[in-house]
Amino acid sequence: MKNSVKIIQSTSVMMLLILSLLAYGQTQKLPNVVILATGGTIAGAGASSTGSAYTSGQVKIEAMIDAVPNIRNLANLRGEQIANVGSQDMSVKVWLDLTNRINELLKGPDVDGIVITHGTDTQEETAYFLNLVVKSDKPVVLTGSMRPSTALSAEGPLNLYNAVAVAASPKAKGQGVLVVMNDEIHGAHNVKKMMTTPVQTFQSPEEGPVGSVIFGGVEFFNNQNGLNTVNSEFSVEGVKTLPRVDIFYGCADASADLIDYMVKAGAKGIVIAGVGDGNMNAPVLEAVKKATASGVKVVRASRVPVGVVLIQGEVDDEEYGTISSDQLNPQKARVLLMLALLKDRSREDMQKLFIEY
Ligand code: ASP
């Protein structure tokens, strides 16, 4: 009797040992993902769970991670707070800080992927900026939410869970910088915020999402277009600031003197959020011609949310010295132009960049 108790006891000890070793092995095998937090509605809080008023960037990253059930089963996680702002206050300084930190982290063998939590207002700009200046093919994934953490059916926890799953997935390697929102994976080149408040706001209207992520199940069915990350020629190593680039919003009877003002204020580049196919009225065209003659680079994008701006369309780009943004909307065209202006380039070389990137 005593012997059989002993046998049962030692078998249980052995089983426990094996189980703990297995569990230890599992933890060891998990990829290492770092979450860099910048604020936004995903970290926002309001007084009421059904009211519309709230403030972005209130919750710290560790509390955000702790609020997501099972997230630590996807990856070994740690968080760093880079900023805590609504992304309407995103700045070139934060972009440079983020880039330097990401490049530093991804250089080492101990980090497999990065997630960035970010407000949705300017998320596509940050994503596209990083797409051009991150020097690694490891996954870099941005996410956010439309509803603050205190709201009824806040979607931030699931978006964060899915973003970590994508950053931890070997399938995301070499896909460029990605945006994960609302069960979809978008490429930084194409993704646009299309709606002011609904959760399905992020879309890639020209080419569609590159993949989907359902409760952590990652599938890719497309690649984003445009050169990016390890294939990009842009670098911000040692860069402290970027040249000023302003956006001019086109409309009927637009005031041309605003272009003169931008040039006087020190803009090295101007993006026209033109009407239709990147068009502008005659006085604005004349002001643009003056600006380009003085060396300011002017890119024609469109205020229309979808489509390509044709080179030599209704505007004679050669005569006015302008450059087509190709597929980029005004805010992304501004990002590319700021980086392109770090080097002296001809209008023709600039045009090439807008086609390639
Ligand atoms: N204003 C907020 C932000 O961009 C909106 C959001 O995150 O959804 O930070």
XYZ file of N, CA, C and O and ligand atoms in Angstrom, residues 39-42 54 56 85-88 118-122 144-147 193, ligand 1:
89
model
N -0.034 57.151 -27.786
C -1.275 57.818 -27.360
C -2.427 57.490 -28.279
O -2.533 56.379 -28.789
N -3.312 58.461 -28.511
C -4.473 58.244 -29.369
C -5.694 57.817 -28.594
O -5.661 57.663 -27.365
N -6.758 57.577 -29.319
C -8.027 57.177 -28.700
C -7.916 55.813 -28.043
O -8.589 55.524 -27.060
N -7.068 54.947 -28.578
C -6.891 53.616 -27.976
C -6.428 53.769 -26.515
O -6.710 52.923 -25.679
N -14.242 62.670 -24.864
C -13.142 61.947 -24.215
C -11.850 62.669 -24.526
O -11.802 63.569 -25.368
N -7.784 61.926 -25.644
C -6.817 60.933 -26.142
C -5.614 60.850 -25.204
O -5.314 61.789 -24.464
N -0.010 61.352 -26.881
C -0.754 62.494 -27.443
C -1.878 61.995 -28.348
O -1.837 60.874 -28.847
N -2.863 62.852 -28.566
C -3.810 62.627 -29.658
C -3.006 62.822 -30.939
O -2.129 63.701 -30.982
N -3.283 62.032 -31.964
C -2.371 62.098 -33.119
C -2.560 63.362 -33.949
O -1.791 63.619 -34.868
N -3.542 64.200 -33.588
C -3.604 65.544 -34.188
C -2.369 66.349 -33.760
O -2.004 67.329 -34.399
N -1.258 54.175 -31.759
C -1.222 55.506 -32.358
C -2.652 55.984 -32.582
O -3.535 55.185 -32.926
N -2.892 57.257 -32.444
C -4.187 57.837 -32.792
C -4.480 57.608 -34.265
O -3.568 57.409 -35.073
N -5.759 57.616 -34.599
C -6.126 57.271 -35.978
C -6.070 58.471 -36.934
O -5.974 58.286 -38.135
N -6.118 59.699 -36.378
C -6.204 60.880 -37.262
C -5.033 60.979 -38.227
O -5.206 61.326 -39.396
N -3.827 60.748 -37.739
C -2.642 60.877 -38.605
C -1.879 59.554 -38.707
O -0.706 59.532 -39.069
N -4.671 51.251 -33.546
C -5.303 52.286 -32.720
C -6.744 51.873 -32.503
O -7.080 50.697 -32.640
N -7.583 52.807 -32.187
C -9.012 52.485 -32.094
C -9.819 53.748 -32.315
O -9.311 54.865 -32.174
N -11.058 53.551 -32.668
C -11.964 54.690 -32.867
C -12.701 55.020 -31.570
O -13.168 56.129 -31.380
N -12.820 54.020 -30.698
C -13.540 54.248 -29.436
C -12.547 54.249 -28.287
O -11.664 53.385 -28.219
N -7.563 56.895 -43.861
C -8.701 57.046 -42.956
C -9.824 57.653 -43.784
O -9.714 58.788 -44.259
N -7.967 62.278 -32.279
C -7.657 60.906 -32.028
C -6.208 60.672 -32.403
O -5.909 60.649 -33.566
C -8.560 60.021 -32.792
C -8.281 58.542 -32.672
O -7.281 58.095 -32.195
O -9.151 57.775 -33.126
O -5.398 60.539 -31.537
